[in-house]
């Protein structure tokens, strides 16, 4: 085994890991995915700064109430070996952990922190972000929790209701309103009509909405509940998203979440993307790049079932952390 590789692998064997976030599901899930790939237990430290400190973030300092030496601080020591953070409210907290640990904690930030490359020891951004630097790792897609092993296991043992569905099976990932996208009445109608069209052509839908899905869109999806030909997750119990993705022949996803697209890319199945009102230039560039390699297709449109090599950046991000953490640990001893 390459000596450098072996040392980077063993360096994290006893590492304590914190995830620092404000609880936003998308940011936290990405952090958890990376921590899982490192193979170590993790602690989630959620921050909730008050105004006016929250107004200034990601610039400025932390809420004084949350100083590490205060009772109930979310970043109270002992500090971790590795701290992984995401979200603008976590930037100052990550910097404070770095400072108060005397530089011992190795810090990682996922996505552009908006304050430059000094925000963390290692920063990950997607290709459509502009931030670049010696400590910036750039990949095509974002991290997530759906490893190749988990996907293969779900394919080998599908849930009974999935196994009962005829093919082609289509996983439908439904997002909702965001800072850049809105599901207007026209969008709800267009999306519902598109699903009805592919269902009429023989597709069997496996639909999972999100916490952001608006009521009007949920109502439009309701007719698929209780159907023998389709599945609709009702929000109770564990989200079957992994099972739906792993056992799909094709995927439909709404264009309001880069995380959903990243998770779908790990399957190697074609992704049909629906665009609600609004949009974002950087995210559109990301989708255009995926279209050029044949991973992304329009929705509605002819259903594709051709596969491609799965795209999963999570192992690469984890390996970069291992290498840099090994060098960091050696330098701080």
Coordinates of C-alpha atoms in Angstrom, one line a residue:
X1 CA 0.0 0.0 0.0
X2 CA 1.2 3.5 -0.8
X3 CA 2.7 4.9 2.5
X4 CA 1.0 8.3 2.2
X5 CA -2.3 6.6 1.6
X6 CA -1.9 4.3 4.5
X7 CA -0.9 7.1 6.9
X8 CA -4.0 9.1 5.8
X9 CA -6.2 6.2 6.4
X10 CA -4.9 5.5 9.9
X11 CA -4.8 9.2 10.9
X12 CA -8.6 9.3 11.2
X13 CA -8.9 6.0 13.1
X14 CA -9.3 7.7 16.5
X15 CA -10.5 11.1 15.3
X16 CA -13.4 12.8 17.0
X17 CA -15.7 14.5 14.5
X18 CA -18.2 17.4 15.0
X19 CA -20.7 18.5 12.5
X20 CA -21.6 22.2 12.9
X21 CA -24.8 23.5 11.4
X22 CA -27.9 25.6 12.0
X23 CA -30.0 22.5 11.4
X24 CA -30.8 23.2 7.7
X25 CA -31.5 19.7 6.4
X26 CA -29.7 20.0 3.1
X27 CA -26.5 21.4 4.6
X28 CA -26.5 18.9 7.5
X29 CA -27.1 15.9 5.3
X30 CA -24.1 16.7 3.2
X31 CA -21.9 17.0 6.3
X32 CA -23.2 13.7 7.6
X33 CA -22.5 12.1 4.3
X34 CA -18.8 13.2 4.4
X35 CA -18.5 12.2 8.1
X36 CA -20.0 8.8 7.4
X37 CA -17.4 8.3 4.5
X38 CA -14.6 8.9 7.0
X39 CA -15.9 6.0 9.0
X40 CA -15.9 7.6 12.4
X41 CA -18.7 8.4 14.9
X42 CA -19.9 12.0 14.8
X43 CA -21.5 14.6 17.1
X44 CA -23.9 17.2 15.6
X45 CA -23.5 20.6 17.2
X46 CA -26.4 22.9 16.1
X47 CA -26.0 26.6 16.4
X48 CA -28.8 29.2 16.6
X49 CA -27.3 32.7 16.9
X50 CA -29.7 35.5 17.8
X51 CA -30.1 38.8 16.1
X52 CA -28.2 41.0 15.5
X53 CA -25.3 38.5 15.2
X54 CA -27.3 36.3 12.8
X55 CA -27.9 39.3 10.5
X56 CA -24.1 39.8 10.0
X57 CA -23.3 36.2 9.2
X58 CA -21.2 34.8 7.6
X59 CA -19.2 37.9 8.5
X60 CA -18.6 38.9 12.1
X61 CA -18.3 36.7 15.2
X62 CA -20.5 34.2 17.0
X63 CA -23.4 35.0 19.3
X64 CA -21.6 35.9 22.7
X65 CA -24.0 33.6 24.4
X66 CA -22.4 30.7 22.6
X67 CA -18.8 31.3 23.6
X68 CA -17.2 27.9 24.3
X69 CA -16.7 28.6 28.0
X70 CA -20.3 29.5 28.6
X71 CA -22.8 27.0 30.0
X72 CA -24.8 25.3 27.3
X73 CA -22.5 26.5 24.5
X74 CA -23.0 24.3 21.3
X75 CA -19.3 24.4 20.8
X76 CA -18.1 23.7 24.4
X77 CA -14.8 21.8 24.6
X78 CA -13.3 19.3 24.5
X79 CA -12.9 20.3 20.9
X80 CA -12.9 17.7 18.1
X81 CA -10.1 16.6 15.9
X82 CA -12.2 17.4 12.8
X83 CA -15.0 19.9 12.5
X84 CA -17.2 19.8 9.4
X85 CA -19.6 22.7 8.8
X86 CA -21.9 24.1 6.2
X87 CA -24.3 27.1 6.0
X88 CA -23.6 30.8 6.5
X89 CA -24.5 30.7 10.2
X90 CA -21.8 28.1 10.9
X91 CA -18.9 30.0 9.4
X92 CA -18.1 32.1 12.5
X93 CA -18.5 29.1 14.8
X94 CA -16.1 27.0 12.8
X95 CA -13.5 29.8 13.0
X96 CA -14.1 30.1 16.7
X97 CA -13.5 26.4 17.2
X98 CA -10.3 26.7 15.2
X99 CA -9.1 29.6 17.3
X100 CA -10.0 28.3 20.7
X101 CA -8.6 24.8 20.0
X102 CA -5.2 26.5 19.4
X103 CA -5.3 25.4 15.8
X104 CA -5.5 21.7 16.7
X105 CA -9.0 21.1 15.2
X106 CA -8.8 20.5 11.5
X107 CA -11.7 22.4 9.9
X108 CA -13.7 21.6 6.8
X109 CA -16.4 23.8 5.2
X110 CA -18.8 22.5 2.5
X111 CA -19.9 25.0 -0.1
X112 CA -18.6 28.6 -0.6
X113 CA -18.4 30.2 2.9
X114 CA -18.5 33.7 1.2
X115 CA -15.6 35.0 3.3
X116 CA -12.7 33.6 1.3
X117 CA -10.4 30.6 1.5
X118 CA -9.3 31.3 5.0
X119 CA -12.6 30.1 6.4
X120 CA -11.4 26.5 6.9
X121 CA -8.4 24.2 6.4
X122 CA -10.2 22.5 3.6
X123 CA -13.2 23.9 1.6
X124 CA -15.3 21.9 -0.9
X125 CA -17.3 23.6 -3.6
X126 CA -19.1 22.4 -6.7
X127 CA -17.8 23.2 -10.1
X128 CA -20.4 25.9 -10.7
X129 CA -19.0 27.9 -7.7
X130 CA -16.2 30.4 -8.4
X131 CA -14.1 30.0 -5.3
X132 CA -10.7 28.5 -6.0
X133 CA -7.5 28.1 -4.0
X134 CA -4.9 25.7 -2.7
X135 CA -7.2 24.5 0.0
X136 CA -10.3 24.3 -2.2
X137 CA -11.5 21.0 -3.5
X138 CA -13.8 21.2 -6.6
X139 CA -16.0 18.4 -7.8
X140 CA -18.8 17.9 -10.2
X141 CA -21.5 17.1 -7.6
X142 CA -22.1 17.4 -3.9
X143 CA -21.6 14.9 -1.1
X144 CA -24.5 12.8 0.3
X145 CA -25.2 9.7 2.4
X146 CA -26.0 7.2 -0.4
X147 CA -22.8 5.2 -0.8
X148 CA -22.3 2.6 -3.6
X149 CA -22.6 -0.1 -0.9
X150 CA -25.9 1.2 0.4
X151 CA -27.3 1.5 -3.1
X152 CA -26.2 -2.0 -4.1
X153 CA -27.7 -3.4 -0.9
X154 CA -31.0 -1.7 -1.5
X155 CA -31.1 -3.1 -5.1
X156 CA -30.4 -6.6 -3.8
X157 CA -33.2 -6.4 -1.2
X158 CA -36.0 -4.1 -2.4
X159 CA -38.9 -3.3 -0.2
X160 CA -41.9 -5.6 -1.0
X161 CA -44.0 -2.9 -2.4
X162 CA -41.2 -1.9 -4.7
X163 CA -40.6 -5.4 -5.8
X164 CA -44.3 -5.8 -6.7
X165 CA -44.1 -2.9 -9.1
X166 CA -43.6 -3.7 -12.8
X167 CA -40.9 -1.9 -14.8
X168 CA -40.0 0.7 -15.8
X169 CA -40.0 2.1 -12.3
X170 CA -39.5 5.9 -12.0
X171 CA -38.3 7.5 -8.7
X172 CA -39.9 11.0 -8.4
X173 CA -38.0 13.4 -6.1
X174 CA -40.3 16.3 -5.3
X175 CA -38.8 19.4 -3.7
X176 CA -40.6 22.7 -3.2
X177 CA -40.3 26.4 -2.8
X178 CA -36.8 27.8 -2.1
X179 CA -34.9 31.0 -2.3
X180 CA -34.5 30.7 -6.0
X181 CA -37.6 28.6 -7.1
X182 CA -41.3 28.8 -6.7
X183 CA -44.1 26.3 -7.5
X184 CA -46.8 28.5 -8.9
X185 CA -50.2 27.1 -9.8
X186 CA -49.0 26.7 -13.5
X187 CA -45.9 24.8 -12.3
X188 CA -48.0 22.4 -10.2
X189 CA -50.2 21.7 -13.2
X190 CA -47.3 21.2 -15.6
X191 CA -45.6 18.8 -13.2
X192 CA -48.7 16.8 -12.5
X193 CA -49.5 16.6 -16.2
X194 CA -46.0 15.4 -16.9
X195 CA -46.2 12.6 -14.4
X196 CA -49.6 11.6 -15.7
X197 CA -48.2 11.5 -19.2
X198 CA -45.3 9.1 -18.3
X199 CA -47.6 7.0 -16.1
X200 CA -50.0 6.6 -19.1
X201 CA -47.1 5.4 -21.2
X202 CA -46.4 2.6 -18.7
X203 CA -44.1 4.1 -16.1
X204 CA -44.7 3.1 -12.4
X205 CA -44.0 6.0 -10.1
X206 CA -42.3 5.9 -6.7
X207 CA -42.9 9.4 -5.4
X208 CA -41.2 11.0 -2.3
X209 CA -42.0 14.6 -1.4
X210 CA -40.0 16.8 0.9
X211 CA -40.7 19.0 3.9
X212 CA -40.6 22.0 1.4
X213 CA -43.3 20.6 -0.9
X214 CA -46.3 23.0 -1.0
X215 CA -49.8 21.9 -0.1
X216 CA -51.0 22.5 -3.7
X217 CA -48.4 20.1 -5.1
X218 CA -49.1 17.5 -2.4
X219 CA -52.7 17.6 -3.4
X220 CA -51.8 17.1 -7.0
X221 CA -49.8 14.0 -6.1
X222 CA -52.5 12.6 -3.8
X223 CA -54.2 10.4 -6.4
X224 CA -51.2 8.2 -6.6
X225 CA -51.6 7.2 -2.9
X226 CA -53.0 3.7 -2.5
X227 CA -52.5 2.8 -6.1
X228 CA -51.5 -0.7 -7.1
X229 CA -49.3 0.8 -9.9
X230 CA -47.6 3.6 -8.0
X231 CA -46.1 4.4 -4.6
X232 CA -46.4 7.7 -2.8
X233 CA -44.6 8.2 0.6
X234 CA -47.0 9.8 3.0
X235 CA -44.3 11.2 5.3
X236 CA -44.6 8.7 8.1
X237 CA -41.8 6.4 9.1
X238 CA -38.4 6.4 7.4
X239 CA -38.2 8.1 4.0
X240 CA -37.8 5.3 1.3
X241 CA -35.7 7.7 -0.9
X242 CA -32.7 5.3 -1.0
X243 CA -34.9 2.4 -1.9
X244 CA -36.7 4.4 -4.6
X245 CA -33.5 5.6 -6.1
X246 CA -31.7 2.3 -6.0
X247 CA -34.5 0.4 -7.7
X248 CA -35.5 3.0 -10.3
X249 CA -34.9 2.6 -14.0
X250 CA -35.2 6.4 -14.4
X251 CA -35.5 9.4 -12.1
X252 CA -37.6 12.6 -12.1
X253 CA -36.3 15.4 -9.9
X254 CA -37.4 19.0 -9.4
X255 CA -34.7 21.6 -10.1
X256 CA -34.9 23.4 -6.8
X257 CA -32.3 21.2 -5.0
X258 CA -28.7 20.4 -6.0
X259 CA -28.7 17.8 -3.2
X260 CA -31.5 15.8 -4.8
X261 CA -29.6 15.8 -8.1
X262 CA -26.4 14.8 -6.4
X263 CA -28.1 11.8 -4.7
X264 CA -29.7 10.8 -8.0
X265 CA -26.3 10.9 -9.9
X266 CA -24.9 8.2 -7.6
X267 CA -27.3 5.7 -9.1
X268 CA -26.1 6.0 -12.7
X269 CA -29.8 6.2 -13.8
X270 CA -31.0 8.9 -16.2
X271 CA -32.5 12.0 -14.5
X272 CA -35.3 14.0 -16.0
X273 CA -35.4 17.5 -14.4
X274 CA -38.5 19.6 -14.0
X275 CA -37.9 23.4 -13.7
X276 CA -40.4 25.3 -11.6
X277 CA -40.6 29.1 -11.8
X278 CA -37.4 31.0 -11.0
X279 CA -33.9 29.5 -11.3
X280 CA -30.3 30.2 -10.5
X281 CA -27.5 30.8 -13.0
X282 CA -24.9 28.6 -11.2
X283 CA -27.3 25.7 -10.7
X284 CA -28.4 26.0 -14.4
X285 CA -24.8 25.7 -15.4
X286 CA -24.4 22.6 -13.3
X287 CA -27.4 21.0 -15.0
X288 CA -26.2 22.0 -18.4
X289 CA -22.9 20.2 -17.8
X290 CA -24.7 17.1 -16.7
X291 CA -26.9 17.3 -19.8
X292 CA -23.8 17.3 -22.0
X293 CA -22.6 14.0 -20.5
X294 CA -26.1 12.4 -20.9
X295 CA -27.0 12.2 -17.2
X296 CA -29.7 14.8 -17.3
X297 CA -32.7 15.1 -19.6
X298 CA -35.8 17.3 -20.0
X299 CA -39.1 16.7 -18.2
X300 CA -41.6 15.9 -19.6
X301 CA -40.0 14.2 -22.5
X302 CA -39.4 10.7 -23.8
X303 CA -38.4 8.5 -20.8
X304 CA -34.8 7.5 -20.9
X305 CA -33.5 4.3 -19.4
X306 CA -29.9 4.3 -20.6
X307 CA -27.4 4.3 -17.8
X308 CA -24.0 6.0 -17.2
X309 CA -21.2 5.6 -14.8
X310 CA -22.4 6.7 -11.4
X311 CA -21.2 10.1 -10.2
X312 CA -20.4 10.3 -6.5
X313 CA -18.0 12.9 -5.2
X314 CA -18.4 11.9 -1.5
X315 CA -15.5 9.4 -1.4
X316 CA -13.2 11.9 -3.1
X317 CA -14.0 14.6 -0.5
X318 CA -13.5 12.2 2.3
X319 CA -10.1 11.1 0.9
X320 CA -9.0 14.7 0.6
X321 CA -9.9 15.2 4.3
X322 CA -7.9 12.1 5.3
X323 CA -4.8 13.3 3.4
X324 CA -4.9 16.8 4.7
X325 CA -5.8 15.8 8.2
X326 CA -2.9 13.4 8.3
X327 CA -0.5 16.3 7.3
X328 CA -2.2 18.6 9.8
X329 CA -1.9 16.1 12.7
X330 CA 1.7 15.5 11.9
X331 CA 2.4 19.2 11.9
X332 CA 0.7 19.9 15.2
X333 CA 2.4 17.2 17.2

